[in-house]
Coordinates of C-alpha atoms and ligand atoms in Angstrom, one line a residue:
M1 CA -12.3 -2.7 -19.3
G2 CA -14.9 -4.7 -17.5
K3 CA -15.6 -6.8 -20.5
R4 CA -12.0 -8.2 -20.5
F5 CA -11.9 -11.8 -21.5
N6 CA -10.0 -13.6 -18.8
I7 CA -10.1 -17.3 -19.1
T8 CA -6.9 -18.7 -20.2
S9 CA -3.7 -18.4 -18.6
R10 CA -2.4 -21.9 -19.1
L11 CA -3.6 -25.1 -20.9
N12 CA -2.4 -28.2 -19.1
V13 CA -2.8 -31.7 -20.4
H14 CA -3.6 -34.1 -17.5
G15 CA -4.2 -37.7 -18.4
G16 CA -5.5 -36.7 -21.8
L17 CA -7.8 -34.1 -20.3
L18 CA -7.4 -30.4 -21.3
V19 CA -7.5 -28.4 -18.1
I20 CA -8.1 -24.6 -18.3
Q21 CA -6.6 -22.8 -15.5
K22 CA -7.9 -19.4 -14.8
K23 CA -5.6 -16.6 -13.5
T24 CA -6.2 -15.3 -10.0
T25 CA -6.3 -11.7 -9.1
I26 CA -5.5 -10.2 -5.7
S27 CA -7.0 -6.7 -5.2
I28 CA -6.5 -4.6 -2.2
I29 CA -8.5 -1.4 -2.3
K30 CA -8.6 1.1 0.6
C31 CA -10.1 4.3 1.6
D32 CA -10.4 6.6 4.6
V33 CA -14.2 6.8 4.9
G34 CA -14.2 8.4 8.3
S35 CA -12.7 7.4 11.7
L36 CA -13.2 7.4 15.4
A37 CA -11.8 10.2 17.6
G38 CA -9.9 12.1 14.9
H39 CA -7.8 10.4 12.1
H40 CA -7.2 7.4 14.4
V41 CA -8.9 4.1 13.8
V42 CA -11.7 2.5 11.8
P43 CA -14.5 1.6 14.2
E44 CA -16.6 -1.6 14.2
P45 CA -19.8 -0.2 12.5
I46 CA -17.7 0.6 9.4
F47 CA -16.2 -2.9 9.3
S48 CA -19.7 -4.3 9.5
V49 CA -20.9 -2.4 6.5
A50 CA -17.8 -3.6 4.4
R51 CA -18.0 -7.2 5.7
M52 CA -21.7 -7.5 4.9
H53 CA -21.2 -6.3 1.2
L54 CA -18.1 -8.3 0.6
K55 CA -19.8 -11.5 1.9
K56 CA -22.8 -10.8 -0.3
A57 CA -20.4 -10.4 -3.3
Q58 CA -18.7 -13.6 -2.4
N59 CA -22.1 -15.5 -2.1
E60 CA -23.1 -14.1 -5.5
G61 CA -19.8 -15.3 -7.0
L62 CA -18.4 -11.9 -8.0
I63 CA -15.3 -12.5 -5.7
N64 CA -14.0 -15.8 -4.3
S65 CA -12.6 -14.7 -1.0
Q66 CA -12.4 -11.5 1.1
Y67 CA -11.0 -10.0 4.3
V68 CA -11.7 -6.6 5.8
F69 CA -9.1 -4.9 8.1
N70 CA -7.8 -1.5 8.8
A71 CA -4.5 0.5 8.7
G72 CA -5.2 3.2 11.3
D73 CA -8.0 5.3 9.9
D74 CA -8.0 3.5 6.5
L75 CA -10.6 0.8 5.7
E76 CA -8.9 -2.0 3.7
L77 CA -10.8 -4.4 1.4
L78 CA -8.8 -7.5 0.4
M79 CA -10.5 -9.4 -2.4
V80 CA -9.4 -12.5 -4.3
H81 CA -11.3 -13.1 -7.6
Q82 CA -10.8 -14.1 -11.3
K83 CA -11.9 -10.9 -13.0
G84 CA -8.4 -9.4 -13.7
E85 CA -6.9 -6.1 -12.7
N86 CA -8.8 -2.8 -13.2
N87 CA -12.0 -4.7 -13.5
S88 CA -15.0 -2.4 -13.4
E89 CA -17.3 -4.8 -11.4
I90 CA -14.6 -5.2 -8.7
H91 CA -13.8 -1.5 -8.5
N92 CA -17.5 -0.6 -8.5
L93 CA -18.0 -3.0 -5.6
A94 CA -15.3 -1.3 -3.6
W95 CA -16.6 2.2 -4.6
N96 CA -20.2 1.3 -3.5
I97 CA -18.9 0.0 -0.2
F98 CA -16.9 3.1 0.5
K99 CA -20.0 5.2 -0.3
E100 CA -22.2 3.3 2.1
A101 CA -19.5 3.2 4.8
T102 CA -19.3 6.9 4.3
N103 CA -23.0 7.3 4.9
K104 CA -22.6 5.2 8.1
A105 CA -19.7 7.4 9.1
K106 CA -21.8 10.5 8.5
S107 CA -24.6 9.1 10.6
L108 CA -22.2 8.6 13.5
K109 CA -20.6 11.9 12.8
L110 CA -17.2 10.1 12.5
Y111 CA -14.2 12.3 11.8
G112 CA -13.4 13.1 8.1
A113 CA -16.3 11.1 6.8
G114 CA -15.8 10.4 3.1
Q115 CA -12.5 12.3 3.0
D116 CA -10.9 10.1 0.3
L117 CA -13.9 10.0 -2.0
L118 CA -12.8 12.8 -4.2
K119 CA -15.1 12.3 -7.2
T120 CA -18.9 11.9 -7.1
A121 CA -19.7 9.6 -10.0
F122 CA -18.0 6.2 -10.6
S123 CA -16.5 6.0 -14.1
G124 CA -15.4 2.4 -14.4
N125 CA -12.0 2.4 -12.5
I126 CA -11.6 3.5 -8.9
K127 CA -8.0 4.7 -9.6
G128 CA -7.7 8.4 -9.6
M129 CA -11.0 8.8 -7.6
G130 CA -9.3 8.9 -4.2
P131 CA -9.1 5.3 -2.8
G132 CA -5.7 3.5 -3.1
V133 CA -5.4 0.3 -5.2
A134 CA -2.8 -2.4 -5.5
E135 CA -3.6 -5.4 -7.7
M136 CA -1.8 -8.5 -9.1
E137 CA -3.2 -10.9 -11.6
I138 CA -1.2 -14.2 -11.4
E139 CA -1.0 -17.8 -12.4
E140 CA -1.2 -19.6 -9.1
R141 CA 1.9 -21.7 -8.5
D142 CA 1.7 -25.2 -6.8
S143 CA 1.8 -23.3 -3.5
E144 CA 1.3 -19.5 -3.5
P145 CA 2.2 -17.6 -0.3
I146 CA 1.2 -13.9 -0.4
V147 CA 1.9 -10.9 1.9
V148 CA -0.1 -7.8 1.8
F149 CA 1.1 -4.6 3.5
A150 CA -1.0 -1.6 4.5
A151 CA 0.3 1.6 6.1
D152 CA -1.2 4.7 7.6
K153 CA 0.2 8.3 7.8
T154 CA 2.6 7.9 5.0
E155 CA 2.7 7.7 1.1
P156 CA 3.4 5.1 -1.6
G157 CA 7.1 5.9 -1.8
A158 CA 7.3 4.4 1.7
F159 CA 7.6 1.0 0.0
N160 CA 10.6 2.0 -2.0
F161 CA 13.2 1.2 0.6
P162 CA 11.8 -2.2 1.7
M163 CA 11.0 -3.2 -2.0
F164 CA 14.6 -2.4 -2.8
K165 CA 15.9 -4.5 0.1
I166 CA 13.6 -7.4 -0.6
F167 CA 14.3 -7.7 -4.4
A168 CA 17.7 -6.2 -4.9
D169 CA 19.8 -6.2 -1.6
P170 CA 21.8 -9.4 -1.2
N171 CA 22.4 -8.6 2.4
N172 CA 18.7 -8.6 3.0
T173 CA 17.6 -11.5 0.6
A174 CA 20.0 -14.4 1.0
G175 CA 18.3 -16.0 -2.0
L176 CA 19.8 -13.4 -4.3
V177 CA 23.1 -15.0 -3.5
I178 CA 22.2 -18.6 -2.7
D179 CA 19.2 -19.6 -4.9
P180 CA 20.2 -20.1 -8.6
S181 CA 16.6 -19.3 -9.6
M182 CA 16.9 -15.7 -8.3
I183 CA 20.5 -15.0 -9.4
G184 CA 19.2 -13.3 -12.7
G185 CA 17.7 -10.5 -10.5
F186 CA 14.6 -8.5 -10.6
K187 CA 13.1 -5.6 -12.7
F188 CA 11.6 -2.6 -11.0
E189 CA 9.0 -0.5 -12.7
V190 CA 9.3 3.0 -11.3
L191 CA 6.6 5.6 -11.7
D192 CA 7.2 9.4 -11.8
V193 CA 4.1 10.5 -10.0
I194 CA 4.6 14.1 -10.9
E195 CA 5.0 13.7 -14.7
N196 CA 3.0 10.5 -15.0
K197 CA 5.9 8.6 -16.7
K198 CA 7.4 5.2 -15.9
V199 CA 10.7 3.5 -16.5
V200 CA 11.9 -0.1 -15.9
L201 CA 15.3 -0.8 -14.3
K202 CA 17.0 -4.2 -13.8
C203 CA 18.9 -5.1 -10.8
P204 CA 21.8 -5.9 -10.1
E205 CA 23.0 -4.3 -13.3
E206 CA 21.2 -0.9 -12.9
M207 CA 21.1 -0.9 -9.1
Y208 CA 22.8 2.5 -8.7
E209 CA 20.6 4.2 -11.1
L210 CA 17.5 2.6 -9.4
I211 CA 18.7 4.0 -6.1
A212 CA 19.3 7.4 -7.7
L213 CA 15.6 7.5 -8.6
I214 CA 13.7 5.8 -5.8
G215 CA 15.9 7.4 -3.1
T216 CA 13.4 10.3 -3.9
P217 CA 10.2 8.6 -2.6
E218 CA 7.9 11.5 -2.9
R219 CA 8.3 11.5 -6.7
Y220 CA 9.5 8.1 -7.9
V221 CA 7.5 5.1 -6.7
V222 CA 8.2 1.4 -7.2
A223 CA 5.0 0.4 -8.9
H224 CA 5.7 -3.3 -9.8
V225 CA 8.5 -5.8 -9.5
R226 CA 9.1 -8.7 -11.8
R227 CA 11.6 -11.6 -11.9
A228 CA 14.0 -10.8 -14.7
R229 CA 14.4 -14.2 -16.1
D230 CA 10.7 -14.9 -16.8
N231 CA 8.9 -11.6 -16.1
L232 CA 6.9 -13.3 -13.3
V233 CA 5.2 -10.5 -11.4
C234 CA 6.1 -10.6 -7.7
G235 CA 5.5 -7.1 -6.3
S236 CA 2.8 -4.4 -6.8
T237 CA 2.0 -1.2 -4.9
S238 CA -0.5 1.5 -4.9
T239 CA 0.7 4.7 -6.5
T240 CA -1.9 7.4 -6.0
R241 CA -1.1 10.9 -4.8
L242 CA -4.3 12.4 -3.5
S243 CA -2.9 16.0 -3.5
L244 CA -2.0 15.6 -7.2
I245 CA -5.5 14.4 -8.0
A246 CA -7.3 17.1 -6.0
G247 CA -4.7 19.9 -6.7
K248 CA -4.6 20.7 -3.0
Y249 CA -3.8 18.9 0.3
V250 CA -6.7 16.4 1.1
G251 CA -5.1 13.9 3.2
K252 CA -2.5 11.1 2.9
D253 CA -2.1 8.5 0.3
D254 CA -1.7 5.8 3.0
P255 CA -0.4 3.0 0.7
V256 CA -0.9 -0.8 0.2
S257 CA 1.2 -3.4 -1.5
I258 CA 1.2 -7.1 -2.5
V259 CA 4.3 -9.3 -2.6
R260 CA 4.6 -13.0 -3.6
A261 CA 6.9 -15.3 -1.6
Q262 CA 9.1 -18.4 -1.7
H263 CA 10.2 -20.9 -4.3
G264 CA 12.4 -18.8 -6.5
L265 CA 11.1 -15.5 -5.0
P266 CA 12.2 -14.0 -1.7
A267 CA 11.2 -16.1 1.3
L268 CA 8.5 -14.8 3.7
G269 CA 11.2 -14.0 6.2
E270 CA 13.2 -12.0 3.6
I271 CA 10.1 -10.0 2.7
L272 CA 9.6 -9.1 6.4
A273 CA 13.3 -8.6 7.3
P274 CA 13.4 -4.9 6.2
Y275 CA 11.0 -4.3 9.1
M276 CA 13.3 -5.6 11.8
H277 CA 14.4 -1.9 12.1
T278 CA 12.4 1.2 11.6
F279 CA 13.1 3.6 8.8
F280 CA 11.9 7.1 8.0
V281 CA 9.0 7.9 5.8
E282 CA 7.2 11.0 4.7
G283 CA 3.6 11.8 5.7
W284 CA 3.2 12.0 9.5
M285 CA 1.0 14.6 11.1
R286 CA -0.8 16.7 8.5
G287 CA 1.2 15.0 5.7
S288 CA 4.0 17.4 6.6
H289 CA 6.6 15.4 8.7
W290 CA 9.1 12.7 8.5
G291 CA 8.4 9.9 10.9
P292 CA 9.8 6.5 11.8
I293 CA 7.6 3.6 10.5
M294 CA 6.3 1.2 13.2
P295 CA 5.4 -2.3 12.1
V296 CA 2.3 -3.4 14.3
G297 CA -0.2 -6.2 14.6
L298 CA -3.8 -5.6 13.8
K299 CA -4.6 -4.9 17.4
N300 CA -2.2 -1.9 17.4
S301 CA -3.2 -0.7 14.0
C302 CA -4.3 2.8 15.2
C303 CA -2.5 6.2 15.1
T304 CA -2.2 8.1 18.4
A305 CA 1.0 10.0 19.3
F306 CA 1.2 13.1 17.1
D307 CA -1.2 11.2 14.8
G308 CA 1.2 8.2 14.6
P309 CA 3.9 7.3 14.4
P310 CA 3.3 6.0 10.9
R311 CA 2.2 2.4 11.1
I312 CA 2.3 -0.6 8.9
V313 CA 0.5 -4.0 9.2
A314 CA 1.4 -7.1 7.1
L315 CA -1.0 -10.0 6.5
G316 CA 0.1 -13.4 5.2
F317 CA -2.1 -16.1 3.4
Q318 CA -2.0 -18.9 0.9
L319 CA -3.9 -18.8 -2.4
C320 CA -5.7 -22.1 -3.1
N321 CA -7.5 -22.5 -6.4
G322 CA -8.5 -18.9 -6.9
K323 CA -9.4 -18.3 -3.2
I324 CA -7.7 -17.6 0.1
A325 CA -7.1 -21.0 1.8
S326 CA -9.7 -21.2 4.5
D327 CA -10.6 -23.2 7.6
D328 CA -13.5 -25.8 7.7
N329 CA -16.0 -23.0 8.2
G330 CA -14.8 -21.2 5.2
E331 CA -13.1 -18.5 7.2
P332 CA -9.8 -17.2 5.4
L333 CA -6.6 -18.4 7.1
I334 CA -4.8 -15.0 7.7
C335 CA -1.6 -14.5 9.6
D336 CA -1.1 -11.2 11.4
L337 CA 2.7 -11.2 10.6
F338 CA 3.9 -8.1 12.6
E339 CA 2.1 -9.2 15.8
D340 CA 5.3 -11.3 16.3
P341 CA 7.8 -10.1 19.1
A342 CA 10.5 -10.3 16.4
F343 CA 9.4 -6.8 15.5
D344 CA 9.6 -5.4 19.1
L345 CA 13.0 -3.9 18.5
A346 CA 11.7 -2.0 15.4
R347 CA 8.7 -0.7 17.5
K348 CA 11.1 0.4 20.3
E349 CA 13.3 2.2 17.7
A350 CA 10.3 3.8 16.1
I351 CA 9.1 5.2 19.4
E352 CA 12.5 6.5 20.4
Y353 CA 13.2 8.2 17.0
A354 CA 9.6 9.6 17.0
A355 CA 10.4 11.3 20.3
V356 CA 13.7 12.6 18.8
F357 CA 11.9 14.1 15.9
R358 CA 9.2 15.6 18.1
R359 CA 11.8 17.4 20.2
M360 CA 12.7 19.4 17.0
G361 CA 9.1 20.6 16.6
E362 CA 8.5 22.4 13.3
F363 CA 12.1 22.7 12.2
E364 CA 13.5 20.6 9.3
P365 CA 14.3 17.8 8.9
A366 CA 11.5 16.9 11.4
R367 CA 9.2 18.9 9.1
L368 CA 9.3 18.0 5.4
G369 CA 11.4 20.0 3.1
S370 CA 9.8 23.0 1.4
N371 CA 9.2 21.3 -1.9
S372 CA 7.0 18.7 -0.3
M373 CA 5.3 21.3 1.8
E374 CA 3.9 22.8 -1.4
Y375 CA 1.5 19.9 -1.4
T376 CA 0.2 20.8 2.1
T377 CA -1.7 23.6 3.6
L378 CA 1.5 25.6 4.6
P379 CA 1.6 27.9 1.5
K380 CA -1.8 29.3 2.5
V381 CA -0.3 30.4 5.8
L382 CA 2.7 31.9 4.1
E383 CA 0.6 33.7 1.5
K384 CA -0.2 36.6 3.9
L385 CA 3.6 37.4 4.2
K386 CA 4.0 37.6 0.4
N387 CA 3.7 41.4 0.2
R388 CA 5.7 42.2 3.2
F389 CA 9.0 41.1 1.7
V390 CA 11.1 43.9 0.5
K391 CA 14.2 43.8 -1.8
T392 CA 17.6 43.8 -0.2
D393 CA 21.1 44.0 -1.6
V394 CA 22.7 41.4 0.6
Ligands
F6R401 C1 -5.0 12.6 8.3 C2 -3.8 12.9 9.0 C3 -3.8 13.8 10.2 C4 -4.4 15.2 9.9 C5 -4.4 16.1 11.2 C6 -5.2 17.3 11.0 O1 -4.7 11.5 7.4 O2 -2.7 12.4 8.8 O3 -2.5 14.0 10.7 O4 -3.7 15.8 8.9 O5 -5.0 15.3 12.3 O6 -6.5 16.9 10.5 P1 -7.7 18.1 10.4 O7 -7.1 19.1 9.5 O8 -8.7 17.3 9.7 O9 -8.0 18.5 11.7
MG402 MG1 -8.6 10.4 8.2
MG403 MG1 -5.0 7.2 6.8

């Protein structure tokens, strides 16, 4: 994997000169390495470990740009490089950072230190080892706006509804109606996380079948989206389910995703529009409850009320010759997109709906349905009642 030859994506002839353009890869790799005051927020000493190692990797030329942030109790490493997807050096870098950050978390007795590091030895690819990964290898367009999303207290299927709205719903994305370069629609690669199978469905033609699948977000997860007319990749999400890796409840999968914007793709504002209202996602408190997702700026990226409500942050940036466009001091130019008051209504709705659900306590539908609860710790509690059930005729 790591030996992947990754030079060429395009040969351009400029004034008689043959210019070789390398592809650029955006990797966002995340892990809950331990947090402050319960499963709440990543504290500064953990960020410092991550920043120090990513800066070193940047200086040594392994990666071109990096940015460290958090979604609640999850440490998020954003890396831009030219090594391709599933590259063992990049994954190894993230794995080592998570291990060292875990040591720091242990030394401070932070809560849940190392909870997502499910395996002990790195084997070339961080997928399936606990941390979440979304990656996208692309040919940079003349201008390449990117949005990365990171959520806490939810699961990868949480992106199904917004991904559908962004790339298939003409009432969300005006470009599907107005821009001739988008009229051919988009293809959705959907993963069945229980049986490890995938299928590709094209919208608008197969929109109803797509909804039939991804309307069940705990099982069917939108993994990639491509523009139908040229297969241009434009959306990518993490698809891990920790409980399926570990065979028992070990925490949430707290997902990440990457979306490309503009010029024949959904505009930045069309990518963010689904978050003008809240919607319900699985995974709140103990991975066992439905909750309204709350879009927040980085300063509010911490989970409090009933360990939530589930939160999501969105960061915007431009790619520039294999890097994140940066200021004169080399600092990446990053926009904290949900910091904007335009998302105040969604935040207010999320708080109100959160309160409504909490009033219902442990009764469905506030609590997840029984199938999903099989992946939590509830079956252990019910085990002791097993032998007390007696047959009855009615
Ligand atoms: C963790 C999470 C939390 C925990 C809850 C109980 O990602 O979502 O809601 O499930 O705080 O945690 P423990 O069992 O560690 O006390
Ligand atoms: Mg945690
Ligand atoms: Mg988390």
